[in-house]
Short mmCIF file of C-alpha atoms in Angstrom, two decimals:
data_model
loop_
_atom_site.label_atom_id
_atom_site.label_comp_id
_atom_site.label_asym_id
_atom_site.label_seq_id
_atom_site.Cartn_x
_atom_site.Cartn_y
_atom_site.Cartn_z
CA MET A 1 9.91 49.14 -27.46
CA THR A 2 8.93 46.44 -25.00
CA THR A 3 10.70 43.25 -24.01
CA PRO A 4 9.30 39.84 -24.98
CA ILE A 5 8.40 39.27 -21.30
CA GLU A 6 6.42 42.52 -21.22
CA GLN A 7 4.70 41.54 -24.44
CA LEU A 8 3.61 38.24 -22.88
CA GLN A 9 2.09 40.05 -19.92
CA HIS A 10 0.36 42.53 -22.22
CA GLU A 11 -1.11 39.81 -24.42
CA LEU A 12 -2.17 37.56 -21.52
CA PRO A 13 -3.12 39.90 -18.67
CA GLU A 14 -5.62 37.45 -17.18
CA LEU A 15 -2.95 34.86 -16.33
CA ASP A 16 -1.61 34.63 -12.79
CA TRP A 17 1.80 36.23 -13.34
CA ILE A 18 4.42 36.17 -10.59
CA THR A 19 6.76 39.15 -10.74
CA ASP A 20 8.11 39.39 -7.18
CA PRO A 21 11.90 38.83 -7.45
CA LEU A 22 12.05 36.78 -4.25
CA LYS A 23 9.29 34.44 -5.46
CA ILE A 24 10.88 34.11 -8.88
CA GLY A 25 14.20 33.28 -7.21
CA ARG A 26 12.55 30.59 -5.11
CA LEU A 27 10.77 29.10 -8.11
CA SER A 28 14.10 29.03 -9.97
CA GLN A 29 15.68 26.66 -7.45
CA ASP A 30 15.39 23.04 -6.40
CA PHE A 31 17.56 20.84 -4.18
CA SER A 32 20.56 20.98 -6.50
CA TRP A 33 22.51 22.40 -3.54
CA PHE A 34 22.94 18.75 -2.49
CA SER A 35 25.77 18.93 -5.05
CA PRO A 36 28.60 21.42 -4.44
CA VAL A 37 29.27 21.22 -8.18
CA LEU A 38 25.73 22.22 -9.19
CA LYS A 39 25.57 24.80 -6.42
CA ARG A 40 28.50 26.59 -8.07
CA GLN A 41 27.37 26.08 -11.66
CA LEU A 42 23.78 27.23 -11.12
CA LEU A 43 24.53 30.21 -8.91
CA GLY A 44 22.52 33.20 -10.11
CA LYS A 45 20.53 31.25 -12.72
CA ARG A 46 16.88 32.26 -12.63
CA GLY A 47 13.80 32.96 -14.68
CA ASP A 48 12.63 36.42 -15.71
CA ILE A 49 9.03 35.84 -14.66
CA ALA A 50 6.78 33.00 -13.49
CA VAL A 51 3.18 32.12 -14.20
CA LYS A 52 0.73 29.79 -12.47
CA PRO A 53 -1.85 28.37 -14.88
CA ARG A 54 -5.01 26.67 -13.67
CA THR A 55 -6.58 25.46 -16.91
CA GLU A 56 -5.43 23.78 -20.08
CA ASP A 57 -6.48 26.89 -21.97
CA ASP A 58 -4.11 28.98 -19.82
CA ILE A 59 -1.24 26.68 -20.75
CA THR A 60 -2.20 26.62 -24.45
CA ARG A 61 -2.23 30.39 -24.76
CA LEU A 62 1.03 30.72 -22.85
CA ALA A 63 2.80 28.09 -24.99
CA ALA A 64 1.62 29.81 -28.17
CA ALA A 65 2.74 33.24 -26.96
CA CYS A 66 6.16 31.94 -25.90
CA ALA A 67 6.56 30.37 -29.35
CA ARG A 68 5.63 33.63 -31.10
CA HIS A 69 8.09 35.67 -29.06
CA ARG A 70 10.81 32.96 -28.81
CA VAL A 71 10.77 33.04 -25.02
CA PRO A 72 12.25 30.05 -23.14
CA LEU A 73 9.77 28.10 -21.02
CA THR A 74 10.80 25.98 -18.03
CA LEU A 75 8.28 23.71 -16.30
CA ARG A 76 8.31 23.38 -12.53
CA GLY A 77 6.45 21.02 -10.22
CA SER A 78 7.25 21.38 -6.53
CA GLY A 79 10.99 21.86 -6.88
CA THR A 80 11.94 18.68 -5.00
CA GLY A 81 14.40 17.53 -7.68
CA ASN A 82 18.15 17.49 -7.16
CA TYR A 83 19.73 18.28 -10.52
CA GLY A 84 18.63 21.81 -11.29
CA GLN A 85 15.89 20.38 -13.52
CA SER A 86 13.64 23.39 -12.98
CA THR A 87 16.40 26.03 -12.84
CA PRO A 88 16.26 28.14 -16.02
CA LEU A 89 19.69 28.50 -17.60
CA HIS A 90 18.59 31.17 -20.05
CA GLY A 91 15.87 33.12 -18.26
CA GLY A 92 12.40 33.25 -19.72
CA VAL A 93 9.16 32.02 -18.14
CA ILE A 94 8.85 29.53 -15.29
CA LEU A 95 5.65 27.54 -15.73
CA ASP A 96 4.57 26.74 -12.17
CA MET A 97 2.26 23.73 -12.57
CA SER A 98 1.19 23.60 -8.90
CA GLY A 99 -2.21 25.16 -9.68
CA TYR A 100 -3.00 22.58 -12.35
CA ASN A 101 -3.63 19.83 -9.83
CA ALA A 102 -6.98 18.06 -10.20
CA PHE A 103 -7.38 14.36 -9.50
CA LEU A 104 -9.26 13.08 -12.55
CA TRP A 105 -10.33 9.48 -12.03
CA SER A 106 -9.39 6.03 -10.83
CA ARG A 107 -10.49 2.46 -11.33
CA PRO A 108 -9.02 -0.78 -9.96
CA GLY A 109 -5.29 -0.65 -10.55
CA VAL A 110 -5.19 2.65 -12.47
CA GLY A 111 -5.39 6.36 -11.63
CA ARG A 112 -5.02 9.60 -13.53
CA ALA A 113 -4.47 13.21 -12.49
CA GLN A 114 -3.21 16.54 -13.71
CA ALA A 115 0.53 17.02 -13.52
CA GLY A 116 0.57 19.51 -10.63
CA ILE A 117 -1.14 17.27 -8.06
CA ARG A 118 0.97 16.34 -5.06
CA LEU A 119 1.65 12.64 -4.70
CA ALA A 120 0.21 12.53 -1.19
CA GLU A 121 -3.05 13.99 -2.51
CA PHE A 122 -3.12 11.43 -5.32
CA ASP A 123 -2.81 8.62 -2.76
CA ASN A 124 -5.46 10.24 -0.56
CA ALA A 125 -7.85 10.05 -3.52
CA THR A 126 -7.20 6.38 -4.32
CA ARG A 127 -6.70 4.77 -0.89
CA PRO A 128 -10.43 4.76 0.01
CA MET A 129 -10.84 2.40 -2.95
CA GLY A 130 -7.96 0.20 -1.75
CA TRP A 131 -5.22 1.45 -4.10
CA GLU A 132 -2.10 3.62 -3.90
CA LEU A 133 0.78 4.71 -6.11
CA ARG A 134 3.17 1.87 -6.81
CA CYS A 135 6.22 3.98 -6.09
CA ILE A 136 6.70 7.21 -4.13
CA PRO A 137 9.85 9.23 -3.47
CA SER A 138 10.75 10.30 0.05
CA THR A 139 9.48 13.77 -0.93
CA PHE A 140 5.95 12.42 -1.52
CA ARG A 141 4.26 15.02 0.71
CA SER A 142 5.27 17.88 -1.58
CA ALA A 143 6.47 16.30 -4.85
CA SER A 144 4.13 16.55 -7.84
CA LEU A 145 2.97 13.84 -10.21
CA GLY A 146 4.46 15.63 -13.20
CA GLY A 147 7.73 16.06 -11.34
CA LEU A 148 7.79 12.35 -10.51
CA PHE A 149 7.26 11.54 -14.19
CA SER A 150 9.72 14.10 -15.53
CA GLY A 151 12.52 13.73 -12.99
CA GLY A 152 11.89 10.77 -10.70
CA PHE A 153 13.60 7.38 -10.63
CA GLY A 154 12.34 5.19 -7.81
CA GLY A 155 11.29 5.19 -4.18
CA ALA A 156 9.25 3.27 -1.67
CA GLY A 157 7.52 0.53 -3.63
CA SER A 158 10.37 -0.03 -6.09
CA ILE A 159 11.18 -3.23 -4.20
CA ASN A 160 8.03 -4.62 -5.82
CA TYR A 161 7.59 -2.70 -9.08
CA GLY A 162 11.06 -1.51 -10.02
CA PRO A 163 11.88 2.03 -11.16
CA ILE A 164 9.11 4.34 -12.26
CA GLY A 165 10.19 3.89 -15.87
CA ALA A 166 9.80 0.09 -15.82
CA ALA A 167 7.25 -1.14 -18.32
CA GLY A 168 3.71 -1.06 -16.95
CA ASN A 169 4.17 1.63 -14.27
CA ILE A 170 3.48 4.68 -16.44
CA LEU A 171 0.48 3.91 -18.62
CA GLY A 172 -0.07 7.16 -20.47
CA ILE A 173 0.30 10.92 -20.55
CA ARG A 174 -1.43 13.88 -22.11
CA ALA A 175 1.16 16.28 -23.50
CA MET A 176 1.21 19.62 -25.36
CA THR A 177 3.48 20.85 -28.11
CA VAL A 178 5.14 24.27 -27.98
CA GLY A 179 4.37 26.23 -31.14
CA THR A 180 2.18 29.02 -32.41
CA ASP A 181 -0.69 26.53 -32.59
CA PRO A 182 -0.10 24.10 -29.67
CA GLN A 183 -1.44 20.58 -30.11
CA VAL A 184 -2.47 18.20 -27.32
CA VAL A 185 -1.60 14.55 -27.80
CA GLU A 186 -2.27 11.37 -25.80
CA LEU A 187 0.81 9.16 -25.59
CA ARG A 188 0.49 5.58 -24.37
CA GLY A 189 2.93 3.04 -22.97
CA PRO A 190 6.42 3.08 -24.53
CA GLU A 191 5.69 6.31 -26.40
CA ALA A 192 4.87 8.08 -23.13
CA LEU A 193 8.21 6.93 -21.72
CA LEU A 194 9.99 8.96 -24.41
CA MET A 195 9.25 11.98 -22.18
CA HIS A 196 10.07 10.27 -18.89
CA HIS A 197 13.02 11.59 -16.85
CA LEU A 198 13.82 14.28 -19.41
CA TRP A 199 13.17 17.26 -17.12
CA GLY A 200 10.44 18.84 -19.21
CA THR A 201 12.72 19.37 -22.20
CA ASN A 202 10.62 17.70 -24.88
CA GLY A 203 6.97 18.44 -24.18
CA ILE A 204 4.55 19.99 -21.67
CA VAL A 205 3.11 17.11 -19.65
CA LEU A 206 -0.48 17.91 -18.65
CA GLU A 207 -1.75 14.62 -17.20
CA VAL A 208 -0.22 11.35 -16.10
CA GLU A 209 -1.93 7.95 -15.86
CA MET A 210 -0.25 5.56 -13.43
CA ALA A 211 -0.67 1.90 -12.56
CA LEU A 212 -1.54 1.46 -8.88
CA ALA A 213 -0.75 -1.08 -6.18
CA PRO A 214 -2.96 -2.60 -3.47
CA ALA A 215 -2.92 -0.27 -0.46
CA HIS A 216 -1.87 -2.15 2.68
CA PRO A 217 -1.52 -0.86 6.24
CA TRP A 218 2.28 -0.56 6.39
CA LEU A 219 4.11 -1.46 9.58
CA GLU A 220 7.31 0.55 10.10
CA MET A 221 10.38 -0.92 11.82
CA ILE A 222 14.01 -0.10 12.49
CA VAL A 223 16.21 -3.16 12.88
CA THR A 224 19.74 -2.50 14.15
CA PHE A 225 22.89 -4.60 13.84
CA ASN A 226 26.40 -4.56 15.27
CA ASP A 227 27.87 -5.77 11.98
CA ALA A 228 27.47 -4.11 8.57
CA ASP A 229 27.52 -7.41 6.68
CA ARG A 230 24.69 -8.78 8.78
CA ALA A 231 22.63 -5.65 8.13
CA LEU A 232 23.23 -5.98 4.40
CA ASP A 233 22.44 -9.70 4.40
CA PHE A 234 19.23 -9.05 6.32
CA GLY A 235 18.10 -6.45 3.79
CA ASN A 236 18.89 -8.81 0.95
CA ALA A 237 17.08 -11.77 2.57
CA LEU A 238 14.00 -9.67 3.26
CA ALA A 239 14.03 -8.30 -0.28
CA HIS A 240 14.16 -11.84 -1.70
CA ALA A 241 11.46 -13.28 0.59
CA PRO A 242 8.56 -13.73 -1.84
CA GLY A 243 5.87 -14.28 0.78
CA ILE A 244 6.65 -11.12 2.79
CA VAL A 245 4.74 -8.12 1.49
CA LYS A 246 7.01 -5.13 1.77
CA LYS A 247 7.21 -1.54 0.60
CA ASN A 248 10.72 -0.40 1.44
CA ILE A 249 14.04 -1.75 2.69
CA ALA A 250 16.87 0.71 3.31
CA VAL A 251 20.20 -0.17 4.94
CA LEU A 252 22.28 2.61 6.48
CA ALA A 253 25.83 1.67 7.43
CA ASP A 254 27.56 3.38 10.34
CA PRO A 255 28.06 6.36 10.68
CA ILE A 256 24.94 7.33 8.66
CA PRO A 257 22.45 6.35 11.43
CA GLY A 258 24.11 8.97 13.61
CA TYR A 259 23.00 11.68 11.19
CA MET A 260 19.32 10.75 11.66
CA THR A 261 19.05 12.90 14.77
CA ALA A 262 15.25 12.73 15.08
CA LEU A 263 15.57 8.94 15.40
CA ALA A 264 18.53 9.04 17.79
CA GLY A 265 16.64 7.28 20.57
CA HIS A 266 16.22 4.24 18.34
CA LEU A 267 19.71 4.13 16.82
CA PRO A 268 22.46 3.05 19.25
CA ALA A 269 25.86 4.64 18.67
CA GLY A 270 27.90 2.79 16.06
CA CYS A 271 25.00 0.68 14.80
CA HIS A 272 24.09 -0.28 11.27
CA ALA A 273 20.36 0.08 10.65
CA ALA A 274 17.69 -1.25 8.34
CA LEU A 275 14.59 0.92 7.89
CA VAL A 276 11.74 -1.33 6.81
CA LEU A 277 8.09 -1.06 5.79
CA VAL A 278 6.13 -4.33 5.58
CA ALA A 279 2.43 -5.10 5.50
CA GLU A 280 1.17 -5.49 9.07
CA PHE A 281 0.21 -9.12 8.46
CA SER A 282 3.81 -9.81 7.34
CA GLU A 283 5.33 -8.64 10.61
CA PRO A 284 5.86 -12.13 12.15
CA ALA A 285 7.69 -13.37 9.07
CA ALA A 286 9.82 -10.20 8.89
CA LEU A 287 10.75 -10.61 12.56
CA GLN A 288 11.89 -14.17 11.87
CA VAL A 289 14.26 -12.89 9.17
CA ALA A 290 15.56 -10.18 11.51
CA ALA A 291 16.21 -12.69 14.31
CA ALA A 292 18.00 -15.06 11.94
CA HIS A 293 20.47 -12.28 11.13
CA GLY A 294 20.97 -11.08 14.70
CA GLY A 295 18.93 -7.90 14.33
CA GLN A 296 17.27 -5.99 17.15
CA VAL A 297 13.99 -4.14 16.57
CA THR A 298 14.38 -0.71 18.15
CA TYR A 299 11.41 1.08 16.56
CA ARG A 300 7.94 -0.08 15.61
CA LYS A 301 4.87 1.82 14.50
CA THR A 302 1.62 0.59 13.00
CA ALA A 303 0.15 2.36 10.00
CA GLU A 304 -2.35 4.16 12.22
CA GLU A 305 0.37 5.26 14.64
CA ALA A 306 2.53 6.58 11.80
CA LYS A 307 -0.44 8.43 10.32
CA ALA A 308 -1.35 9.99 13.67
CA ALA A 309 2.24 11.13 14.15
CA HIS A 310 2.40 12.67 10.64
CA HIS A 311 5.74 10.92 10.39
CA THR A 312 6.98 8.00 8.35
CA LEU A 313 10.30 6.21 8.01
CA VAL A 314 10.09 6.78 4.25
CA GLU A 315 11.25 10.30 5.03
CA TYR A 316 14.60 8.93 6.24
CA CYS A 317 15.11 6.81 3.12
CA TRP A 318 16.10 7.48 -0.47
CA ASN A 319 17.34 11.06 -0.84
CA HIS A 320 15.85 12.13 2.48
CA THR A 321 18.78 10.20 3.97
CA THR A 322 21.03 12.70 2.19
CA LEU A 323 18.92 15.65 3.33
CA ASN A 324 18.99 14.58 6.98
CA ALA A 325 22.76 13.98 6.83
CA LEU A 326 23.40 17.40 5.26
CA LYS A 327 21.60 19.04 8.15
CA VAL A 328 24.35 17.67 10.40
CA ASP A 329 27.40 17.77 8.12
CA LYS A 330 27.43 20.20 5.19
CA GLY A 331 30.70 18.71 3.95
CA LEU A 332 28.82 15.72 2.56
CA THR A 333 27.41 15.13 -0.88
CA TYR A 334 26.13 11.96 -2.59
CA LEU A 335 26.06 9.70 -5.63
CA GLN A 336 23.37 7.62 -7.34
CA THR A 337 24.43 4.11 -8.24
CA THR A 338 22.88 0.81 -9.24
CA PHE A 339 24.47 -2.55 -8.51
CA THR A 340 24.43 -5.62 -10.75
CA PRO A 341 21.81 -8.22 -9.82
CA GLY A 342 23.50 -11.30 -8.40
CA LYS A 343 26.72 -9.37 -7.76
CA HIS A 344 25.20 -6.55 -5.74
CA LEU A 345 26.29 -7.68 -2.26
CA ASP A 346 29.88 -8.23 -3.38
CA GLN A 347 29.89 -4.85 -5.10
CA VAL A 348 28.61 -3.06 -1.99
CA ARG A 349 31.30 -4.69 0.11
CA ARG A 350 33.96 -3.88 -2.47
CA ILE A 351 33.07 -0.19 -2.37
CA ARG A 352 33.29 -0.16 1.43
CA GLU A 353 36.75 -1.74 1.19
CA LEU A 354 37.96 0.72 -1.45
CA PHE A 355 36.80 3.93 0.17
CA GLY A 356 36.41 3.33 3.88
CA ASP A 357 35.09 6.45 5.59
CA GLU A 358 35.22 8.57 2.42
CA VAL A 359 32.11 6.93 0.94
CA LEU A 360 29.37 6.02 3.43
CA MET A 361 27.08 3.26 2.27
CA HIS A 362 23.32 3.72 2.01
CA VAL A 363 21.53 1.10 -0.06
CA GLU A 364 17.90 0.76 -1.11
CA PHE A 365 16.65 -2.62 -2.30
CA LEU A 366 14.56 -2.70 -5.45
CA ARG A 367 13.77 -4.71 -8.53
CA SER A 368 15.74 -3.84 -11.64
CA MET A 369 14.21 -2.82 -14.95
CA ASP A 370 14.44 -6.51 -15.86
CA GLY A 371 12.70 -7.63 -12.69
CA PHE A 372 15.73 -8.93 -10.75
CA THR A 373 16.03 -8.15 -7.06
CA THR A 374 19.10 -6.03 -6.38
CA CYS A 375 19.93 -2.75 -4.68
CA THR A 376 20.60 0.78 -5.67
CA SER A 377 22.63 3.16 -3.59
CA LEU A 378 22.71 6.80 -2.63
CA PRO A 379 26.05 6.73 -0.81
CA LEU A 380 27.19 9.78 1.08
CA VAL A 381 30.53 11.14 -0.03
CA ARG A 382 32.89 13.32 2.00
CA PHE A 383 33.49 16.04 -0.57
CA THR A 384 36.97 17.44 -1.10
CA THR A 385 37.33 18.49 -4.75
CA GLU A 386 35.45 18.06 -8.02
CA GLU A 387 38.43 16.14 -9.37
CA ARG A 388 38.27 13.62 -6.53
CA LEU A 389 34.51 13.30 -6.95
CA ASN A 390 35.01 12.41 -10.62
CA GLU A 391 37.70 9.90 -9.63
CA ILE A 392 35.28 8.21 -7.24
CA ILE A 393 32.62 7.98 -9.96
CA GLN A 394 35.13 6.41 -12.34
CA ILE A 395 36.25 3.88 -9.72
CA PHE A 396 32.62 2.83 -9.25
CA ARG A 397 32.27 2.36 -13.00
CA ASP A 398 35.57 0.50 -13.26
CA ASN A 399 34.14 -1.98 -10.77
CA GLY A 400 31.08 -2.58 -12.94
CA ILE A 401 28.74 -0.33 -10.94
CA ARG A 402 26.40 2.01 -12.80
CA VAL A 403 26.54 5.65 -11.72
CA ASN A 404 23.92 8.20 -12.75
CA ASN A 405 25.89 11.35 -12.04
CA PRO A 406 23.83 13.75 -9.86
CA HIS A 407 26.44 16.51 -10.25
CA THR A 408 25.48 17.64 -13.75
CA PHE A 409 22.49 19.46 -15.21
CA ILE A 410 23.01 17.92 -18.66
CA ILE A 411 20.61 15.02 -19.21
CA GLU A 412 23.03 12.87 -21.19
CA GLU A 413 25.86 13.29 -18.69
CA GLY A 414 23.61 12.16 -15.87
CA LYS A 415 22.73 9.02 -17.84
CA VAL A 416 26.20 7.46 -17.60
CA GLY A 417 27.60 9.82 -20.22
CA GLY A 418 25.68 8.23 -23.07
CA ASP A 419 23.75 9.76 -25.95
CA LEU A 420 19.97 9.96 -25.96
CA PRO A 421 18.19 7.48 -28.24
CA GLN A 422 17.10 8.84 -31.60
CA ASN A 423 13.41 8.34 -30.77
CA VAL A 424 13.82 10.74 -27.82
CA ILE A 425 15.38 13.33 -30.14
CA ASP A 426 12.54 12.75 -32.59
CA MET A 427 10.05 13.42 -29.80
CA LYS A 428 11.84 16.69 -29.02
CA GLN A 429 11.54 17.70 -32.68
CA ARG A 430 7.85 16.83 -32.65
CA PHE A 431 6.90 18.66 -29.47
CA ASP A 432 9.45 21.49 -29.20
CA PRO A 433 10.99 22.18 -32.61
CA ALA A 434 12.22 25.65 -31.60
CA GLY A 435 13.99 24.28 -28.52
CA LEU A 436 12.21 26.61 -26.08
CA LEU A 437 11.60 24.05 -23.32
CA ASN A 438 14.21 24.18 -20.54
CA PRO A 439 17.02 25.06 -22.98
CA GLY A 440 20.58 24.10 -22.18
CA LYS A 441 19.78 20.84 -20.42
CA MET A 442 19.83 18.53 -23.46
CA ARG A 443 23.26 18.24 -25.07
CA ALA A 444 21.81 16.94 -28.33
CA TRP A 445 19.73 20.08 -28.86
CA GLY A 446 21.04 23.59 -29.39
CA LEU A 447 19.77 26.77 -27.81
CA PRO A 448 16.79 28.64 -29.31
CA SER A 449 17.79 31.14 -31.96
#
């Protein structure tokens, strides 16, 4: 008698199987340790084996074999997610997509690549033609395109184009069913979005086609303030300035700047800081806005200087703010919230009043799914207990603030506790009827029998 895993290896000996326990353990993890809740819940969860395909045929044969032997299959990009997306709950095979990474083509405003390509490599391929990804997370150097599609929300560029899932950002995908005879299907527009941000639970994404943005040389600045309200008002004014071409606006309220130790020389003690990327030709106008709000520019780098330094302020924004803070204080965790357009400044100030030093405010300005300029937040939270963390989340919601809970590995619970739309469930039935993909993450779907 042999196990299903051994049968897979016997039937597909030519695949690049990974059997080293240390490597399998590493491939079973992501940055879910940002959450003390997930760190406890996912402890010891891992795959039985991993495989690194390099061709579509490799993936087809693997999907068919897993279907025949009823073996769970969990897709993994680069492991830069934060919710245990790529942590197998029920063992099985980890499908490491990092070897399936070709850039396929681009034309003005559009580019397409295989799911395993790193976002930085995608941009490297399109920038010579004057284009770049509309939105990149702070993990862009290592994050994969498929991971961005399957688990990403926003990032630098969302101030212009909104979240990744906003209409027109994701143009199409090529996806594979999991069954004894896998089928490959091209999904366009809204249909493609039925697999977005679902952690690889309802189809194997092979290729992603993204809308692109004009690639500008981005000037990087830190603007500091003695008053938190002035810092927030500056970020809001810059975000709403239609003639200033910008890529990112992050506001870090004291004491968060103190956690950015690599930038300590540019962040005076007790300051509130705005980390800003604007097109180089927009610098004079951005400086006028900073001066009008009493800001002091303490850091400035041109695009060429940032490139030469292999260092960008983007890597202190979004969830890299959390990462840098955790390096200093492991008692911190975070939330993911979105404020109501038109009420967002009042809501930010209300949260600061309610929680004081327990919740530390970090906001990122962006356009909403409906196109309104507002801000999202990844506030740092001084963690005490899970019960208190849930209380904080409920207080946010009671004040009309959306919270996508980053302390759960269940898709529906992370989406404000709501059910998944029926068309998403229908897509799961179409592409993974046996429920083999990343089982246990979708509440609406039972475990494979």
